[in-house]
């Protein structure tokens, strides 16, 4: 934990020394979803901020950008995320979220690529997460954390902000982008789920399954951020359809659907009611 605390302190100091305006919003992109949200005013590789080594995953560029979609709204845009299946601890996985919170951000927007658990779903569907199941087996609140980060036992009954979901739905409707809502199950990975596991997750109430997002939301909620998370259904789960799973197919669907996410998030970042 000392490594994380020291790294965060140095990262905040570096941000200010660079003269970057402090962000109001943090955006984190998922697999193949590092969409263009405007011209970056500044950018640095993620490795420049972290007190530990970064391992690359196909579809996950690691770049930190400062965007200014409107003069009063600086945005920390983290292109690509860190996953626990890469061997990172929970605290390492949520480093960018905590950095954004310490810099003063109040809203977190995230995307992820997810498997659909409902036969009625179609690859390319966009789903706003309304709740989650944390089945990763990790929690970023374990350990001796600074009290100023927030409550030891934060309430997660509204982890995915209802007002932000409503705003996204309204913006999406105006743009002609169809959005549904669902429950996201986070699993450890990196192997894809078996048909039996897919049936289990459906029985537990999940509509989507993936390997990210939940740890970041837990850390964000502890530190007082409002969260909006969007899943792209890149494939249907094993057993829902009788087809093998392949990471390259996930990336292809992500790239094919990136335009819709780009339009939606660009509009949200400029919206008066986001922050």
CSV table of C-alpha atoms in Angstrom, one decimal:
chain,number,residue,atom,x,y,z
A,1,UNK,CA,0.0,0.0,0.0
A,2,UNK,CA,2.9,2.3,0.6
A,3,UNK,CA,3.8,2.1,-3.1
A,4,UNK,CA,0.3,3.2,-4.1
A,5,UNK,CA,0.1,6.0,-1.6
A,6,UNK,CA,3.5,7.3,-2.6
A,7,UNK,CA,2.7,6.9,-6.3
A,8,UNK,CA,-0.6,8.9,-5.9
A,9,UNK,CA,1.2,11.7,-4.1
A,10,UNK,CA,3.8,12.0,-6.8
A,11,UNK,CA,1.2,11.8,-9.6
A,12,UNK,CA,-0.9,14.6,-8.1
A,13,UNK,CA,2.3,16.7,-7.7
A,14,UNK,CA,3.4,16.0,-11.3
A,15,UNK,CA,-0.1,16.9,-12.6
A,16,UNK,CA,0.1,20.3,-10.9
A,17,UNK,CA,3.8,20.8,-11.9
A,18,UNK,CA,2.8,20.2,-15.6
A,19,UNK,CA,0.2,23.0,-15.2
A,20,UNK,CA,-2.7,20.8,-16.3
A,21,UNK,CA,-6.1,22.0,-15.1
A,22,UNK,CA,-7.6,19.6,-12.5
A,23,UNK,CA,-10.3,17.4,-14.0
A,24,UNK,CA,-14.0,17.4,-13.1
A,25,UNK,CA,-14.6,14.1,-15.0
A,26,UNK,CA,-12.7,10.8,-15.3
A,27,UNK,CA,-13.3,8.6,-18.4
A,28,UNK,CA,-11.9,5.1,-18.7
A,29,UNK,CA,-12.3,3.0,-21.9
A,30,UNK,CA,-12.6,-0.7,-22.3
A,31,UNK,CA,-11.4,-3.3,-24.7
A,32,UNK,CA,-11.0,-1.8,-28.2
A,33,UNK,CA,-13.1,1.2,-27.1
A,34,UNK,CA,-10.5,3.9,-26.9
A,35,UNK,CA,-12.7,6.3,-28.9
A,36,UNK,CA,-11.9,9.8,-30.0
A,37,UNK,CA,-13.5,12.2,-27.5
A,38,UNK,CA,-11.8,15.3,-28.9
A,39,UNK,CA,-8.3,16.7,-29.4
A,40,UNK,CA,-6.2,16.1,-26.3
A,41,UNK,CA,-4.8,19.2,-24.8
A,42,UNK,CA,-2.1,17.2,-23.1
A,43,UNK,CA,-1.2,13.5,-23.0
A,44,UNK,CA,1.3,11.1,-21.4
A,45,UNK,CA,1.7,7.3,-21.3
A,46,UNK,CA,0.1,5.8,-18.3
A,47,UNK,CA,3.5,4.4,-17.3
A,48,UNK,CA,4.6,8.0,-16.5
A,49,UNK,CA,2.1,8.2,-13.6
A,50,UNK,CA,2.3,4.7,-12.1
A,51,UNK,CA,4.7,3.5,-9.4
A,52,UNK,CA,4.7,0.0,-11.0
A,53,UNK,CA,5.2,-1.6,-14.4
A,54,UNK,CA,2.5,-1.8,-17.1
A,55,UNK,CA,1.8,-4.9,-19.1
A,56,UNK,CA,0.1,-4.5,-22.5
A,57,UNK,CA,-3.1,-6.3,-23.5
A,58,UNK,CA,-4.3,-6.3,-27.1
A,59,UNK,CA,-6.9,-3.7,-27.5
A,60,UNK,CA,-5.8,-1.8,-24.4
A,61,UNK,CA,-3.6,1.2,-25.2
A,62,UNK,CA,-2.3,2.8,-22.1
A,63,UNK,CA,-2.5,6.6,-22.5
A,64,UNK,CA,-3.6,9.4,-20.2
A,65,UNK,CA,-5.1,12.4,-21.9
A,66,UNK,CA,-6.4,15.7,-20.7
A,67,UNK,CA,-9.4,16.8,-22.7
A,68,UNK,CA,-11.3,20.1,-22.4
A,69,UNK,CA,-14.7,19.5,-24.1
A,70,UNK,CA,-15.8,22.8,-22.7
A,71,UNK,CA,-13.8,25.6,-21.0
A,72,UNK,CA,-15.1,24.8,-17.5
A,73,UNK,CA,-14.8,21.0,-17.7
A,74,UNK,CA,-11.3,19.4,-17.9
A,75,UNK,CA,-11.5,15.6,-18.4
A,76,UNK,CA,-8.9,13.0,-17.4
A,77,UNK,CA,-9.3,10.3,-20.1
A,78,UNK,CA,-7.6,7.0,-19.4
A,79,UNK,CA,-7.4,5.1,-22.6
A,80,UNK,CA,-7.2,1.4,-21.7
A,81,UNK,CA,-7.5,0.0,-18.2
A,82,UNK,CA,-5.6,-2.3,-15.9
A,83,UNK,CA,-7.1,-5.7,-15.1
A,84,UNK,CA,-6.6,-8.0,-12.2
A,85,UNK,CA,-6.1,-11.0,-14.5
A,86,UNK,CA,-2.9,-9.3,-15.6
A,87,UNK,CA,-1.6,-9.8,-12.1
A,88,UNK,CA,-2.3,-6.4,-10.8
A,89,UNK,CA,-3.6,-6.0,-7.2
A,90,UNK,CA,-7.0,-4.3,-6.6
A,91,UNK,CA,-5.2,-1.2,-5.5
A,92,UNK,CA,-3.1,-1.1,-8.7
A,93,UNK,CA,-6.2,-1.7,-10.9
A,94,UNK,CA,-8.0,1.4,-9.6
A,95,UNK,CA,-4.9,3.8,-9.5
A,96,UNK,CA,-6.3,6.1,-12.3
A,97,UNK,CA,-9.7,6.4,-10.5
A,98,UNK,CA,-8.1,7.4,-7.2
A,99,UNK,CA,-5.8,9.9,-9.0
A,100,UNK,CA,-8.8,11.5,-10.6
A,101,UNK,CA,-10.6,11.7,-7.3
A,102,UNK,CA,-7.7,13.2,-5.5
A,103,UNK,CA,-7.4,15.8,-8.3
A,104,UNK,CA,-11.0,16.8,-7.6
A,105,UNK,CA,-13.1,14.8,-10.2
A,106,UNK,CA,-16.7,14.3,-9.3
A,107,UNK,CA,-18.0,12.0,-12.1
A,108,UNK,CA,-16.7,8.7,-13.6
A,109,UNK,CA,-17.7,7.5,-17.1
A,110,UNK,CA,-16.6,4.1,-18.1
A,111,UNK,CA,-17.0,1.6,-21.0
A,112,UNK,CA,-16.4,-2.1,-21.2
A,113,UNK,CA,-16.8,-5.0,-23.6
A,114,UNK,CA,-19.1,-7.6,-22.2
A,115,UNK,CA,-20.6,-10.9,-23.0
A,116,UNK,CA,-24.4,-11.0,-23.2
A,117,UNK,CA,-26.3,-13.6,-21.1
A,118,UNK,CA,-29.7,-13.1,-22.7
A,119,UNK,CA,-30.5,-14.7,-26.0
A,120,UNK,CA,-32.5,-11.6,-26.9
A,121,UNK,CA,-29.4,-9.5,-26.9
A,122,UNK,CA,-27.4,-8.9,-30.0
A,123,UNK,CA,-23.7,-8.1,-30.4
A,124,UNK,CA,-23.5,-4.3,-30.8
A,125,UNK,CA,-26.1,-3.6,-28.1
A,126,UNK,CA,-25.3,-0.9,-25.6
A,127,UNK,CA,-26.3,-1.5,-22.0
A,128,UNK,CA,-26.2,1.0,-19.1
A,129,UNK,CA,-25.1,-0.9,-16.0
A,130,UNK,CA,-27.6,-0.4,-13.2
A,131,UNK,CA,-26.1,-2.9,-10.6
A,132,UNK,CA,-23.3,-5.4,-10.4
A,133,UNK,CA,-22.1,-8.7,-9.0
A,134,UNK,CA,-18.5,-8.7,-7.8
A,135,UNK,CA,-17.3,-12.2,-8.4
A,136,UNK,CA,-13.7,-11.3,-9.0
A,137,UNK,CA,-12.7,-12.1,-5.4
A,138,UNK,CA,-11.0,-8.8,-4.8
A,139,UNK,CA,-12.0,-5.5,-3.3
A,140,UNK,CA,-10.0,-2.2,-3.5
A,141,UNK,CA,-11.1,-1.2,0.0
A,142,UNK,CA,-9.2,-3.9,1.8
A,143,UNK,CA,-6.2,-2.9,3.8
A,144,UNK,CA,-5.3,0.3,5.7
A,145,UNK,CA,-6.6,3.1,3.6
A,146,UNK,CA,-6.4,6.9,4.3
A,147,UNK,CA,-9.5,8.1,6.2
A,148,UNK,CA,-9.8,11.1,3.9
A,149,UNK,CA,-10.6,8.7,1.0
A,150,UNK,CA,-14.0,8.1,2.3
A,151,UNK,CA,-16.1,5.7,4.5
A,152,UNK,CA,-14.7,2.3,5.5
A,153,UNK,CA,-18.0,0.7,4.6
A,154,UNK,CA,-19.5,2.7,1.7
A,155,UNK,CA,-23.0,2.2,0.6
A,156,UNK,CA,-23.3,0.7,-2.9
A,157,UNK,CA,-27.1,0.7,-3.2
A,158,UNK,CA,-26.8,3.5,-5.8
A,159,UNK,CA,-23.4,2.6,-7.2
A,160,UNK,CA,-24.5,3.4,-10.7
A,161,UNK,CA,-26.0,6.9,-10.5
A,162,UNK,CA,-29.8,6.8,-11.5
A,163,UNK,CA,-29.7,10.5,-12.6
A,164,UNK,CA,-26.7,9.9,-14.9
A,165,UNK,CA,-28.4,6.9,-16.3
A,166,UNK,CA,-31.5,8.9,-17.0
A,167,UNK,CA,-29.4,11.7,-18.6
A,168,UNK,CA,-27.6,9.1,-20.8
A,169,UNK,CA,-30.9,7.7,-21.9
A,170,UNK,CA,-32.2,11.1,-22.8
A,171,UNK,CA,-29.1,12.0,-24.7
A,172,UNK,CA,-29.0,8.6,-26.4
A,173,UNK,CA,-32.7,9.0,-27.6
A,174,UNK,CA,-31.9,12.4,-29.1
A,175,UNK,CA,-29.0,10.9,-31.0
A,176,UNK,CA,-30.9,7.9,-32.1
A,177,UNK,CA,-28.8,5.5,-30.0
A,178,UNK,CA,-30.8,2.7,-28.3
A,179,UNK,CA,-29.8,2.0,-24.7
A,180,UNK,CA,-31.1,-0.6,-22.3
A,181,UNK,CA,-30.1,-1.3,-18.7
A,182,UNK,CA,-28.8,-4.4,-17.0
A,183,UNK,CA,-26.8,-6.1,-14.2
A,184,UNK,CA,-23.1,-6.7,-14.9
A,185,UNK,CA,-21.3,-9.7,-13.4
A,186,UNK,CA,-17.5,-9.2,-13.0
A,187,UNK,CA,-15.4,-12.4,-13.0
A,188,UNK,CA,-11.7,-12.9,-12.6
A,189,UNK,CA,-10.8,-14.1,-16.1
A,190,UNK,CA,-8.9,-14.2,-18.3
A,191,UNK,CA,-10.5,-17.5,-19.5
A,192,UNK,CA,-14.0,-17.0,-20.9
A,193,UNK,CA,-16.9,-18.5,-19.1
A,194,UNK,CA,-18.1,-22.1,-19.4
A,195,UNK,CA,-21.7,-22.8,-20.4
A,196,UNK,CA,-22.4,-23.9,-16.8
A,197,UNK,CA,-21.0,-20.6,-15.5
A,198,UNK,CA,-23.1,-18.6,-17.9
A,199,UNK,CA,-26.2,-20.4,-16.7
A,200,UNK,CA,-25.2,-19.7,-13.1
A,201,UNK,CA,-24.7,-16.0,-13.7
A,202,UNK,CA,-28.1,-15.8,-15.4
A,203,UNK,CA,-29.7,-17.5,-12.4
A,204,UNK,CA,-28.0,-15.0,-10.1
A,205,UNK,CA,-29.7,-12.1,-12.1
A,206,UNK,CA,-26.8,-11.0,-14.4
A,207,UNK,CA,-27.5,-9.7,-17.9
A,208,UNK,CA,-23.8,-9.2,-18.8
A,209,UNK,CA,-20.4,-10.6,-17.9
A,210,UNK,CA,-17.0,-9.1,-18.1
A,211,UNK,CA,-13.6,-8.9,-16.3
A,212,UNK,CA,-13.4,-5.2,-15.2
A,213,UNK,CA,-15.4,-2.1,-14.1
A,214,UNK,CA,-16.6,-3.3,-10.6
A,215,UNK,CA,-13.3,-2.6,-8.7
A,216,UNK,CA,-13.1,0.8,-10.2
A,217,UNK,CA,-16.7,1.6,-9.3
A,218,UNK,CA,-16.2,0.5,-5.7
A,219,UNK,CA,-13.1,2.8,-5.3
A,220,UNK,CA,-14.9,5.6,-7.1
A,221,UNK,CA,-18.0,5.4,-4.8
A,222,UNK,CA,-15.8,5.4,-1.7
A,223,UNK,CA,-14.2,8.6,-2.8
A,224,UNK,CA,-17.5,10.3,-3.7
A,225,UNK,CA,-17.7,10.0,-7.5
A,226,UNK,CA,-20.9,9.5,-9.3
A,227,UNK,CA,-20.6,6.6,-11.8
A,228,UNK,CA,-22.0,5.9,-15.2
A,229,UNK,CA,-20.9,2.7,-16.9
A,230,UNK,CA,-21.7,1.6,-20.4
A,231,UNK,CA,-21.3,-2.0,-21.6
A,232,UNK,CA,-21.0,-3.0,-25.3
A,233,UNK,CA,-22.3,-6.5,-25.9
A,234,UNK,CA,-19.5,-7.9,-28.1
A,235,UNK,CA,-20.6,-11.5,-28.1
A,236,UNK,CA,-23.2,-13.8,-26.5
A,237,UNK,CA,-22.0,-16.0,-23.7
A,238,UNK,CA,-20.9,-19.6,-24.0
A,239,UNK,CA,-24.0,-21.8,-24.3
A,240,UNK,CA,-26.3,-18.9,-25.2
A,241,UNK,CA,-24.9,-19.5,-28.7
A,242,UNK,CA,-22.9,-22.6,-29.8
A,243,UNK,CA,-19.8,-20.7,-31.0
A,244,UNK,CA,-16.3,-20.5,-29.6
A,245,UNK,CA,-15.1,-17.4,-27.9
A,246,UNK,CA,-12.3,-15.3,-29.3
A,247,UNK,CA,-10.6,-12.1,-28.1
A,248,UNK,CA,-10.1,-10.9,-31.7
A,249,UNK,CA,-13.8,-11.1,-32.3
A,250,UNK,CA,-14.4,-9.0,-29.2
A,251,UNK,CA,-12.0,-6.3,-30.5
A,252,UNK,CA,-13.7,-6.4,-34.0
A,253,UNK,CA,-17.1,-5.8,-32.5
A,254,UNK,CA,-15.7,-3.1,-30.2
A,255,UNK,CA,-14.2,-1.2,-33.2
A,256,UNK,CA,-17.4,-1.6,-35.2
A,257,UNK,CA,-19.5,-0.1,-32.5
A,258,UNK,CA,-17.1,2.6,-31.3
A,259,UNK,CA,-18.8,5.3,-33.3
A,260,UNK,CA,-22.0,5.1,-31.3
A,261,UNK,CA,-20.1,5.3,-28.0
A,262,UNK,CA,-18.0,8.2,-29.3
A,263,UNK,CA,-21.2,10.2,-30.2
A,264,UNK,CA,-22.9,9.5,-26.9
A,265,UNK,CA,-19.9,10.3,-24.6
A,266,UNK,CA,-19.0,13.4,-26.6
A,267,UNK,CA,-22.5,14.7,-26.1
A,268,UNK,CA,-22.5,13.7,-22.4
A,269,UNK,CA,-19.2,15.4,-21.7
A,270,UNK,CA,-20.5,18.7,-23.0
A,271,UNK,CA,-23.9,18.4,-21.3
A,272,UNK,CA,-24.8,21.0,-18.6
A,273,UNK,CA,-26.3,18.3,-16.3
A,274,UNK,CA,-23.3,15.9,-16.2
A,275,UNK,CA,-21.5,17.5,-13.3
